[in-house]
Amino acid sequence: MSHDNALSLLLNILKNERETSLWVADEHIPDTLKIAANPVVEVISNRFDVASSLAKQGWRAHFSDLDFSHLQDRSLTTLYLRLAKERAVVNHVINQAARVLKTGGQLVICGEKKQGIKNYAKQAALCLAGKANIKKRGNHYLATITRGQMPAALLDDKRYSTLRITQHYGNSEIISKPGQFGWNKLDSGSVLLAEQLKQLPIESPETILDLGCGYGFLSLAAHQQWPDAFITATDNNAAALISCRENFKQQAISGDVVADNCASNITKKQSLILCNPPFHQGFSLDSNLTEKFIATAKRLCTPAGCALFVVNAFIPLERTAKNHFNRQQLLLNDGHFKLFRLFDV
Ligand SMILES: C[S@@+](CC[C@H](N)C(=O)[O-])C[C@H]1O[C@@H](n2cnc3c(N)ncnc32)[C@H](O)[C@@H]1O
């Protein structure tokens, strides 16, 4: 069913669920996974590919930044979660559970010990003023927390839904929020790429694609360099898209911010493509992701254009890029990151 045992366990339970319930699904669910729809289970996913794939399979799936506002207080019997990587996300879901679960309703969390499941279960029991029941299945755990009468103090979710200034780059303020990769820091690889934009002999590009844009750092850097370029920024993560839209607005960047799975619905060719590709899917490394992003860059690059990719030094990007682009130039390798220019002519 799935190579993630904790997720497989959860999916087996969801299959047999008979009461109205909610499943919070994130990047742990591969977009290729086939899961028979259960009509009593509603799904919220902060990943565009996951929400689209589940909706196509008949699930009542919504893409949002884990927005529970359509759910009434104390309306839900069960809320399911496969433990997410980011603490603010898990705490946000637990806090929402305290509001939307009925008294006696259950929060069911699957995950591994090293992912902190026991501690989360303890914290959730405090927050929901209830009891946690933890069962071990192989190397993963199933924690069921029953909501008590009077939920107690909320957990620290880093003010999950609030946009705020987290950084500066050049003369731009950067706005971001929890729920996405490195939301409150600058990625060192991306900074390396951004600094190179100032030195590369690239003629003013008319169109730029920021592929896997996050909160839009590379778009901001490109806008500082080429203020007239039309920038399309795309990501599959809802929190990233909300932040990126705000950065486009604040910096008056001419362009679009598009929710998509590796730009699969984008067709317009681009003079310059900027990418710091993901290499994790949930808690695990996924080497196919690099290939997927390079293939997309090739599809969307104008014949005379180029793509700039920055990756961790251990990622064999040169091998993968060879299958797609005629030429590649290693612009920089500082031992931590490699920066490549991929092009055809
Ligand atoms: C290493 S981060 C780079 C973020 C940003 N460009 C930066 O430089 O700070 C990779 C980004 O790819 C996004 N991503 C992961 N899988 C994706 C997919 N299938 N489609 C689009 N974006 C994806 C992640 O949400 C994340 O924002």
mmCIF file of C-alpha atoms and ligand atoms in Angstrom:
data_model
loop_
_atom_site.group_PDB
_atom_site.id
_atom_site.type_symbol
_atom_site.label_atom_id
_atom_site.label_comp_id
_atom_site.label_asym_id
_atom_site.label_seq_id
_atom_site.Cartn_x
_atom_site.Cartn_y
_atom_site.Cartn_z
ATOM 1 C CA MET A 1 0.000 0.000 0.000
ATOM 2 C CA SER A 2 2.625 2.554 1.115
ATOM 3 C CA HIS A 3 6.315 2.199 2.025
ATOM 4 C CA ASP A 4 5.596 4.304 5.148
ATOM 5 C CA ASN A 5 4.371 1.799 7.777
ATOM 6 C CA ALA A 6 2.813 4.458 9.986
ATOM 7 C CA LEU A 7 0.846 5.755 7.009
ATOM 8 C CA SER A 8 -0.209 2.217 5.983
ATOM 9 C CA LEU A 9 -1.567 1.658 9.480
ATOM 10 C CA LEU A 10 -3.544 4.886 9.294
ATOM 11 C CA LEU A 11 -4.904 4.093 5.825
ATOM 12 C CA ASN A 12 -6.170 0.710 7.056
ATOM 13 C CA ILE A 13 -8.058 2.432 9.854
ATOM 14 C CA LEU A 14 -9.448 5.096 7.493
ATOM 15 C CA LYS A 15 -10.727 2.400 5.143
ATOM 16 C CA ASN A 16 -13.023 1.056 7.878
ATOM 17 C CA GLU A 17 -14.087 4.401 9.408
ATOM 18 C CA ARG A 18 -17.905 4.704 9.603
ATOM 19 C CA GLU A 19 -18.325 8.006 11.506
ATOM 20 C CA THR A 20 -17.946 11.524 10.134
ATOM 21 C CA SER A 21 -14.278 12.304 10.527
ATOM 22 C CA LEU A 22 -11.388 14.335 9.235
ATOM 23 C CA TRP A 23 -8.009 13.257 7.883
ATOM 24 C CA VAL A 24 -5.174 15.785 7.769
ATOM 25 C CA ALA A 25 -2.927 14.607 4.939
ATOM 26 C CA ASP A 26 0.432 16.122 4.100
ATOM 27 C CA GLU A 27 3.480 15.306 2.005
ATOM 28 C CA HIS A 28 3.721 11.760 3.414
ATOM 29 C CA ILE A 29 1.179 10.680 0.850
ATOM 30 C CA PRO A 30 2.870 10.052 -2.514
ATOM 31 C CA ASP A 31 0.749 11.530 -5.323
ATOM 32 C CA THR A 32 0.815 8.114 -7.038
ATOM 33 C CA LEU A 33 -0.733 6.271 -4.077
ATOM 34 C CA LYS A 34 -4.074 4.594 -4.854
ATOM 35 C CA ILE A 35 -6.462 4.765 -1.886
ATOM 36 C CA ALA A 36 -10.140 3.814 -2.198
ATOM 37 C CA ALA A 37 -12.258 6.808 -1.143
ATOM 38 C CA ASN A 38 -14.273 6.680 2.076
ATOM 39 C CA PRO A 39 -17.227 9.115 1.770
ATOM 40 C CA VAL A 40 -17.553 9.758 5.526
ATOM 41 C CA VAL A 41 -13.974 11.010 5.752
ATOM 42 C CA GLU A 42 -13.169 14.587 4.753
ATOM 43 C CA VAL A 43 -9.552 15.365 3.872
ATOM 44 C CA ILE A 44 -7.617 18.599 4.347
ATOM 45 C CA SER A 45 -4.192 18.703 2.734
ATOM 46 C CA ASN A 46 -1.646 21.500 2.583
ATOM 47 C CA ARG A 47 -0.079 19.809 -0.468
ATOM 48 C CA PHE A 48 -1.588 20.594 -3.882
ATOM 49 C CA ASP A 49 -0.515 17.250 -5.398
ATOM 50 C CA VAL A 50 -1.951 15.236 -2.481
ATOM 51 C CA ALA A 51 -5.291 17.093 -2.462
ATOM 52 C CA SER A 52 -5.656 16.811 -6.258
ATOM 53 C CA SER A 53 -4.710 13.141 -6.369
ATOM 54 C CA LEU A 54 -7.128 12.245 -3.527
ATOM 55 C CA ALA A 55 -9.936 14.355 -5.065
ATOM 56 C CA LYS A 56 -9.443 12.502 -8.375
ATOM 57 C CA GLN A 57 -9.829 9.223 -6.488
ATOM 58 C CA GLY A 58 -13.197 10.364 -5.117
ATOM 59 C CA TRP A 59 -12.200 11.698 -1.684
ATOM 60 C CA ARG A 60 -13.768 14.908 -0.339
ATOM 61 C CA ALA A 61 -10.364 16.573 -0.336
ATOM 62 C CA HIS A 62 -9.578 20.299 0.086
ATOM 63 C CA PHE A 63 -6.292 22.075 -0.515
ATOM 64 C CA SER A 64 -5.661 24.692 2.180
ATOM 65 C CA ASP A 65 -3.060 25.823 4.682
ATOM 66 C CA LEU A 66 -4.674 23.435 7.200
ATOM 67 C CA ASP A 67 -7.610 25.781 7.526
ATOM 68 C CA PHE A 68 -10.286 24.327 9.837
ATOM 69 C CA SER A 69 -12.476 27.445 9.888
ATOM 70 C CA HIS A 70 -15.385 25.745 8.054
ATOM 71 C CA LEU A 71 -15.744 23.235 10.914
ATOM 72 C CA GLN A 72 -18.041 24.009 13.822
ATOM 73 C CA ASP A 73 -16.820 23.815 17.410
ATOM 74 C CA ARG A 74 -17.275 20.330 18.928
ATOM 75 C CA SER A 75 -18.632 18.894 15.674
ATOM 76 C CA LEU A 76 -16.218 16.073 14.875
ATOM 77 C CA THR A 77 -15.928 12.488 16.142
ATOM 78 C CA THR A 78 -12.408 11.673 14.972
ATOM 79 C CA LEU A 79 -9.441 13.543 13.528
ATOM 80 C CA TYR A 80 -6.600 11.521 11.943
ATOM 81 C CA LEU A 81 -3.013 12.644 11.447
ATOM 82 C CA ARG A 82 0.150 10.942 10.235
ATOM 83 C CA LEU A 83 2.787 12.839 12.269
ATOM 84 C CA ALA A 84 4.156 15.755 10.209
ATOM 85 C CA LYS A 85 7.792 16.836 10.183
ATOM 86 C CA GLU A 86 7.290 20.363 11.456
ATOM 87 C CA ARG A 87 6.342 20.858 15.112
ATOM 88 C CA ALA A 88 4.296 24.003 14.402
ATOM 89 C CA VAL A 89 2.119 21.986 11.977
ATOM 90 C CA VAL A 90 1.475 19.173 14.470
ATOM 91 C CA ASN A 91 0.757 21.627 17.301
ATOM 92 C CA HIS A 92 -1.582 23.595 15.035
ATOM 93 C CA VAL A 93 -3.542 20.411 14.240
ATOM 94 C CA ILE A 94 -3.693 19.426 17.940
ATOM 95 C CA ASN A 95 -4.951 22.930 18.840
ATOM 96 C CA GLN A 96 -7.605 22.670 16.136
ATOM 97 C CA ALA A 97 -8.581 19.233 17.453
ATOM 98 C CA ALA A 98 -9.231 20.835 20.851
ATOM 99 C CA ARG A 99 -11.767 23.113 19.171
ATOM 100 C CA VAL A 100 -13.493 20.857 16.621
ATOM 101 C CA LEU A 101 -13.670 17.487 18.436
ATOM 102 C CA LYS A 102 -16.756 16.605 20.470
ATOM 103 C CA THR A 103 -16.255 15.732 24.113
ATOM 104 C CA GLY A 104 -15.232 12.077 23.942
ATOM 105 C CA GLY A 105 -14.076 12.548 20.324
ATOM 106 C CA GLN A 106 -10.667 11.221 19.373
ATOM 107 C CA LEU A 107 -7.462 12.523 17.885
ATOM 108 C CA VAL A 108 -5.591 9.612 16.284
ATOM 109 C CA ILE A 109 -1.899 10.128 15.470
ATOM 110 C CA CYS A 110 0.466 7.649 13.767
ATOM 111 C CA GLY A 111 4.222 7.985 13.747
ATOM 112 C CA GLU A 112 7.548 6.618 14.895
ATOM 113 C CA LYS A 113 9.278 6.944 18.247
ATOM 114 C CA LYS A 114 12.178 8.900 16.759
ATOM 115 C CA GLN A 115 9.643 11.313 15.273
ATOM 116 C CA GLY A 116 8.512 12.202 18.785
ATOM 117 C CA ILE A 117 5.122 10.438 18.809
ATOM 118 C CA LYS A 118 5.158 9.743 22.566
ATOM 119 C CA ASN A 119 5.880 13.343 23.468
ATOM 120 C CA TYR A 120 3.255 14.638 21.027
ATOM 121 C CA ALA A 121 0.689 12.246 22.525
ATOM 122 C CA LYS A 122 1.508 13.535 26.027
ATOM 123 C CA GLN A 123 1.223 17.168 24.920
ATOM 124 C CA ALA A 124 -2.017 16.453 23.049
ATOM 125 C CA ALA A 125 -3.512 14.794 26.151
ATOM 126 C CA LEU A 126 -2.727 17.958 28.149
ATOM 127 C CA CYS A 127 -4.150 20.229 25.459
ATOM 128 C CA LEU A 128 -7.323 18.163 24.994
ATOM 129 C CA ALA A 129 -7.684 17.634 28.762
ATOM 130 C CA GLY A 130 -8.033 13.968 27.945
ATOM 131 C CA LYS A 131 -6.289 10.623 28.030
ATOM 132 C CA ALA A 132 -3.702 9.230 25.629
ATOM 133 C CA ASN A 133 -3.612 5.561 24.722
ATOM 134 C CA ILE A 134 -0.437 4.566 22.891
ATOM 135 C CA LYS A 135 -0.040 1.237 21.083
ATOM 136 C CA LYS A 136 3.167 -0.034 19.495
ATOM 137 C CA ARG A 137 2.969 -1.739 16.081
ATOM 138 C CA GLY A 138 6.419 -2.782 14.883
ATOM 139 C CA ASN A 139 8.600 0.321 14.881
ATOM 140 C CA HIS A 140 5.689 2.737 14.793
ATOM 141 C CA TYR A 141 2.998 3.844 17.202
ATOM 142 C CA LEU A 142 -0.668 4.644 17.167
ATOM 143 C CA ALA A 143 -1.678 7.258 19.726
ATOM 144 C CA THR A 144 -5.362 7.826 20.454
ATOM 145 C CA ILE A 145 -6.152 10.890 22.533
ATOM 146 C CA THR A 146 -9.704 11.273 23.824
ATOM 147 C CA ARG A 147 -10.934 14.837 24.255
ATOM 148 C CA GLY A 148 -12.063 15.758 27.757
ATOM 149 C CA GLN A 149 -14.749 18.243 28.835
ATOM 150 C CA MET A 150 -12.613 21.384 29.051
ATOM 151 C CA PRO A 151 -9.591 21.571 26.745
ATOM 152 C CA ALA A 152 -6.699 23.249 28.515
ATOM 153 C CA ALA A 153 -3.850 25.468 27.309
ATOM 154 C CA LEU A 154 -3.105 25.502 23.591
ATOM 155 C CA LEU A 155 0.282 24.268 22.342
ATOM 156 C CA ASP A 156 2.892 26.560 20.800
ATOM 157 C CA ASP A 157 2.108 26.571 17.067
ATOM 158 C CA LYS A 158 4.334 29.591 16.361
ATOM 159 C CA ARG A 159 1.157 31.589 15.599
ATOM 160 C CA TYR A 160 0.575 29.207 12.696
ATOM 161 C CA SER A 161 -1.762 31.333 10.591
ATOM 162 C CA THR A 162 0.075 34.649 10.966
ATOM 163 C CA LEU A 163 2.289 36.149 8.278
ATOM 164 C CA ARG A 164 5.243 38.132 9.621
ATOM 165 C CA ILE A 165 8.581 39.633 8.571
ATOM 166 C CA THR A 166 11.219 36.971 9.212
ATOM 167 C CA GLN A 167 14.286 38.163 7.279
ATOM 168 C CA HIS A 168 15.762 40.861 5.077
ATOM 169 C CA TYR A 169 17.536 40.394 1.773
ATOM 170 C CA GLY A 170 19.092 43.415 0.068
ATOM 171 C CA ASN A 171 16.568 46.135 0.736
ATOM 172 C CA SER A 172 13.553 43.778 0.817
ATOM 173 C CA GLU A 173 11.715 42.545 3.860
ATOM 174 C CA ILE A 174 10.826 38.868 3.572
ATOM 175 C CA ILE A 175 7.423 37.724 4.793
ATOM 176 C CA SER A 176 6.736 34.156 5.783
ATOM 177 C CA LYS A 177 4.807 31.856 8.097
ATOM 178 C CA PRO A 178 5.093 28.348 9.591
ATOM 179 C CA GLY A 179 3.986 25.270 7.633
ATOM 180 C CA GLN A 180 6.696 25.188 4.959
ATOM 181 C CA PHE A 181 10.322 24.231 4.446
ATOM 182 C CA GLY A 182 12.680 26.545 6.418
ATOM 183 C CA TRP A 183 9.969 29.161 6.833
ATOM 184 C CA ASN A 184 11.989 31.401 9.180
ATOM 185 C CA LYS A 185 15.442 31.187 7.638
ATOM 186 C CA LEU A 186 17.311 31.855 4.420
ATOM 187 C CA ASP A 187 18.443 28.645 2.718
ATOM 188 C CA SER A 188 22.247 28.857 2.293
ATOM 189 C CA GLY A 189 22.086 27.189 -1.144
ATOM 190 C CA SER A 190 19.477 29.665 -2.324
ATOM 191 C CA VAL A 191 21.550 32.598 -1.021
ATOM 192 C CA LEU A 192 24.487 31.264 -3.048
ATOM 193 C CA LEU A 193 22.298 31.159 -6.159
ATOM 194 C CA ALA A 194 20.901 34.644 -5.469
ATOM 195 C CA GLU A 195 24.393 36.126 -5.107
ATOM 196 C CA GLN A 196 25.408 34.602 -8.446
ATOM 197 C CA LEU A 197 22.529 36.363 -10.206
ATOM 198 C CA LYS A 198 24.493 39.601 -9.765
ATOM 199 C CA GLN A 199 27.512 38.197 -11.603
ATOM 200 C CA LEU A 200 26.186 35.925 -14.326
ATOM 201 C CA PRO A 201 26.320 37.137 -17.925
ATOM 202 C CA ILE A 202 22.555 36.673 -18.346
ATOM 203 C CA GLU A 203 20.795 39.225 -20.553
ATOM 204 C CA SER A 204 17.703 40.737 -18.896
ATOM 205 C CA PRO A 205 15.298 37.788 -18.966
ATOM 206 C CA GLU A 206 11.746 38.632 -20.018
ATOM 207 C CA THR A 207 10.212 35.765 -18.094
ATOM 208 C CA ILE A 208 11.456 33.908 -15.033
ATOM 209 C CA LEU A 209 10.107 30.758 -13.401
ATOM 210 C CA ASP A 210 10.760 30.181 -9.680
ATOM 211 C CA LEU A 211 10.215 26.421 -9.518
ATOM 212 C CA GLY A 212 9.424 25.223 -5.970
ATOM 213 C CA CYS A 213 9.337 28.855 -4.829
ATOM 214 C CA GLY A 214 8.767 28.444 -1.083
ATOM 215 C CA TYR A 215 8.046 31.926 0.314
ATOM 216 C CA GLY A 216 9.586 33.376 -2.862
ATOM 217 C CA PHE A 217 13.179 34.108 -1.881
ATOM 218 C CA LEU A 218 14.607 33.468 -5.374
ATOM 219 C CA SER A 219 11.829 35.576 -6.923
ATOM 220 C CA LEU A 220 12.727 38.464 -4.600
ATOM 221 C CA ALA A 221 16.411 38.172 -5.514
ATOM 222 C CA ALA A 222 15.602 37.994 -9.249
ATOM 223 C CA HIS A 223 13.265 40.984 -8.956
ATOM 224 C CA GLN A 224 16.047 43.032 -7.336
ATOM 225 C CA GLN A 225 18.284 42.153 -10.285
ATOM 226 C CA TRP A 226 15.741 42.419 -13.126
ATOM 227 C CA PRO A 227 12.757 44.521 -11.917
ATOM 228 C CA ASP A 228 11.026 44.381 -15.327
ATOM 229 C CA ALA A 229 10.950 40.596 -15.643
ATOM 230 C CA PHE A 230 7.597 38.807 -15.339
ATOM 231 C CA ILE A 231 8.054 36.169 -12.630
ATOM 232 C CA THR A 232 5.969 33.026 -12.256
ATOM 233 C CA ALA A 233 6.467 31.390 -8.867
ATOM 234 C CA THR A 234 5.042 27.950 -8.194
ATOM 235 C CA ASP A 235 4.953 25.512 -5.282
ATOM 236 C CA ASN A 236 2.742 22.699 -4.017
ATOM 237 C CA ASN A 237 2.684 23.837 -0.382
ATOM 238 C CA ALA A 238 -0.181 26.066 0.757
ATOM 239 C CA ALA A 239 1.779 27.979 3.434
ATOM 240 C CA ALA A 240 4.547 28.711 0.911
ATOM 241 C CA LEU A 241 2.047 30.054 -1.627
ATOM 242 C CA ILE A 242 0.357 32.347 0.928
ATOM 243 C CA SER A 243 3.743 33.774 1.945
ATOM 244 C CA CYS A 244 4.984 34.110 -1.621
ATOM 245 C CA ARG A 245 1.805 35.953 -2.704
ATOM 246 C CA GLU A 246 2.327 38.426 0.122
ATOM 247 C CA ASN A 247 5.966 38.985 -0.861
ATOM 248 C CA PHE A 248 4.925 39.588 -4.493
ATOM 249 C CA LYS A 249 2.367 42.113 -3.273
ATOM 250 C CA GLN A 250 4.701 43.945 -0.879
ATOM 251 C CA GLN A 251 7.516 44.176 -3.452
ATOM 252 C CA ALA A 252 5.132 44.933 -6.349
ATOM 253 C CA ILE A 253 6.605 42.074 -8.362
ATOM 254 C CA SER A 254 4.972 41.698 -11.733
ATOM 255 C CA GLY A 255 4.036 38.032 -12.019
ATOM 256 C CA ASP A 256 1.888 35.126 -10.837
ATOM 257 C CA VAL A 257 2.014 32.777 -7.881
ATOM 258 C CA VAL A 258 0.638 29.396 -8.924
ATOM 259 C CA ALA A 259 -0.350 26.337 -6.888
ATOM 260 C CA ASP A 260 0.817 23.278 -8.795
ATOM 261 C CA ASN A 261 2.579 19.935 -8.638
ATOM 262 C CA CYS A 262 6.019 20.610 -10.100
ATOM 263 C CA ALA A 263 4.546 23.158 -12.541
ATOM 264 C CA SER A 264 2.648 20.421 -14.374
ATOM 265 C CA ASN A 265 -0.143 22.806 -15.468
ATOM 266 C CA ILE A 266 2.236 25.569 -16.567
ATOM 267 C CA THR A 267 2.914 25.689 -20.312
ATOM 268 C CA LYS A 268 4.417 29.134 -20.945
ATOM 269 C CA LYS A 269 8.123 28.933 -21.849
ATOM 270 C CA GLN A 270 10.532 30.881 -19.631
ATOM 271 C CA SER A 271 13.821 32.637 -20.400
ATOM 272 C CA LEU A 272 15.269 31.797 -16.981
ATOM 273 C CA ILE A 273 14.359 29.093 -14.487
ATOM 274 C CA LEU A 274 15.535 29.222 -10.880
ATOM 275 C CA CYS A 275 15.372 26.148 -8.679
ATOM 276 C CA ASN A 276 16.562 24.779 -5.369
ATOM 277 C CA PRO A 277 14.777 21.426 -5.718
ATOM 278 C CA PRO A 278 13.355 19.472 -2.780
ATOM 279 C CA PHE A 279 14.912 16.123 -1.983
ATOM 280 C CA HIS A 280 12.719 15.018 0.921
ATOM 281 C CA GLN A 281 9.244 13.548 0.804
ATOM 282 C CA GLY A 282 7.972 13.575 4.368
ATOM 283 C CA PHE A 283 10.698 12.113 6.591
ATOM 284 C CA SER A 284 12.501 10.279 3.753
ATOM 285 C CA LEU A 285 14.925 11.168 0.970
ATOM 286 C CA ASP A 286 13.436 10.953 -2.521
ATOM 287 C CA SER A 287 15.934 10.960 -5.388
ATOM 288 C CA ASN A 288 13.170 11.015 -8.054
ATOM 289 C CA LEU A 289 12.301 14.570 -7.044
ATOM 290 C CA THR A 290 15.491 16.021 -8.579
ATOM 291 C CA GLU A 291 14.757 14.304 -11.897
ATOM 292 C CA LYS A 292 11.163 15.531 -11.871
ATOM 293 C CA PHE A 293 12.283 19.149 -11.370
ATOM 294 C CA ILE A 294 15.011 18.976 -14.043
ATOM 295 C CA ALA A 295 12.586 17.434 -16.567
ATOM 296 C CA THR A 296 10.153 20.278 -15.862
ATOM 297 C CA ALA A 297 12.888 22.894 -16.276
ATOM 298 C CA LYS A 298 13.761 21.373 -19.657
ATOM 299 C CA ARG A 299 10.099 21.379 -20.755
ATOM 300 C CA LEU A 300 9.592 25.027 -19.792
ATOM 301 C CA CYS A 301 12.909 26.572 -20.840
ATOM 302 C CA THR A 302 13.006 28.623 -24.073
ATOM 303 C CA PRO A 303 15.553 27.238 -26.588
ATOM 304 C CA ALA A 304 17.993 30.057 -25.836
ATOM 305 C CA GLY A 305 17.201 30.193 -22.108
ATOM 306 C CA CYS A 306 18.787 28.420 -19.162
ATOM 307 C CA ALA A 307 18.004 26.950 -15.765
ATOM 308 C CA LEU A 308 20.008 27.609 -12.613
ATOM 309 C CA PHE A 309 19.877 24.751 -10.110
ATOM 310 C CA VAL A 310 21.447 24.719 -6.669
ATOM 311 C CA VAL A 311 21.655 21.400 -4.793
ATOM 312 C CA ASN A 312 23.393 19.896 -1.781
ATOM 313 C CA ALA A 313 26.860 18.680 -2.797
ATOM 314 C CA PHE A 314 25.882 15.004 -2.355
ATOM 315 C CA ILE A 315 23.091 15.140 -4.971
ATOM 316 C CA PRO A 316 24.325 13.768 -8.333
ATOM 317 C CA LEU A 317 22.589 16.468 -10.350
ATOM 318 C CA GLU A 318 25.146 16.336 -13.183
ATOM 319 C CA ARG A 319 24.181 12.708 -13.939
ATOM 320 C CA THR A 320 20.445 13.461 -14.014
ATOM 321 C CA ALA A 321 20.792 16.720 -15.944
ATOM 322 C CA LYS A 322 22.666 14.904 -18.731
ATOM 323 C CA ASN A 323 19.466 13.019 -19.597
ATOM 324 C CA HIS A 324 17.605 16.277 -20.247
ATOM 325 C CA PHE A 325 19.860 19.214 -21.197
ATOM 326 C CA ASN A 326 22.574 19.212 -23.904
ATOM 327 C CA ARG A 327 24.944 21.285 -21.828
ATOM 328 C CA GLN A 328 25.740 21.994 -18.204
ATOM 329 C CA GLN A 329 28.178 24.248 -16.440
ATOM 330 C CA LEU A 330 29.195 23.865 -12.818
ATOM 331 C CA LEU A 331 29.298 27.484 -11.689
ATOM 332 C CA LEU A 332 30.294 26.820 -8.113
ATOM 333 C CA ASN A 333 30.978 24.046 -5.599
ATOM 334 C CA ASP A 334 31.768 25.204 -2.073
ATOM 335 C CA GLY A 335 31.750 21.691 -0.605
ATOM 336 C CA HIS A 336 28.215 22.141 0.758
ATOM 337 C CA PHE A 337 26.354 23.206 -2.388
ATOM 338 C CA LYS A 338 26.768 22.912 -6.133
ATOM 339 C CA LEU A 339 25.348 25.472 -8.516
ATOM 340 C CA PHE A 340 24.693 24.520 -12.141
ATOM 341 C CA ARG A 341 23.642 26.305 -15.284
ATOM 342 C CA LEU A 342 21.684 23.924 -17.527
ATOM 343 C CA PHE A 343 21.088 24.897 -21.146
ATOM 344 C CA ASP A 344 20.892 23.584 -24.698
ATOM 345 C CA VAL A 345 22.628 26.126 -26.935
HETATM 346 C C1 LIG B 1 14.515 23.480 -1.042
HETATM 347 S S1 LIG B 1 12.973 24.282 -1.025
HETATM 348 C C2 LIG B 1 13.333 25.781 -1.881
HETATM 349 C C3 LIG B 1 12.407 26.908 -1.509
HETATM 350 C C4 LIG B 1 12.747 28.266 -2.118
HETATM 351 N N1 LIG B 1 12.816 28.214 -3.568
HETATM 352 C C5 LIG B 1 14.047 28.802 -1.574
HETATM 353 O O1 LIG B 1 14.988 28.888 -2.367
HETATM 354 O O2 LIG B 1 14.128 29.154 -0.399
HETATM 355 C C6 LIG B 1 12.048 23.322 -2.150
HETATM 356 C C7 LIG B 1 10.632 23.770 -2.385
HETATM 357 O O3 LIG B 1 10.009 22.841 -3.290
HETATM 358 C C8 LIG B 1 8.657 22.699 -2.914
HETATM 359 N N2 LIG B 1 8.106 21.450 -3.472
HETATM 360 C C9 LIG B 1 8.241 20.181 -2.989
HETATM 361 N N3 LIG B 1 7.590 19.317 -3.776
HETATM 362 C C10 LIG B 1 7.014 20.050 -4.764
HETATM 363 C C11 LIG B 1 6.210 19.726 -5.879
HETATM 364 N N4 LIG B 1 5.857 18.470 -6.146
HETATM 365 N N5 LIG B 1 5.791 20.743 -6.679
HETATM 366 C C12 LIG B 1 6.157 22.027 -6.428
HETATM 367 N N6 LIG B 1 6.924 22.379 -5.380
HETATM 368 C C13 LIG B 1 7.357 21.410 -4.564
HETATM 369 C C14 LIG B 1 8.679 22.739 -1.401
HETATM 370 O O4 LIG B 1 7.404 23.062 -0.876
HETATM 371 C C15 LIG B 1 9.740 23.820 -1.155
HETATM 372 O O5 LIG B 1 9.143 25.083 -1.050
#
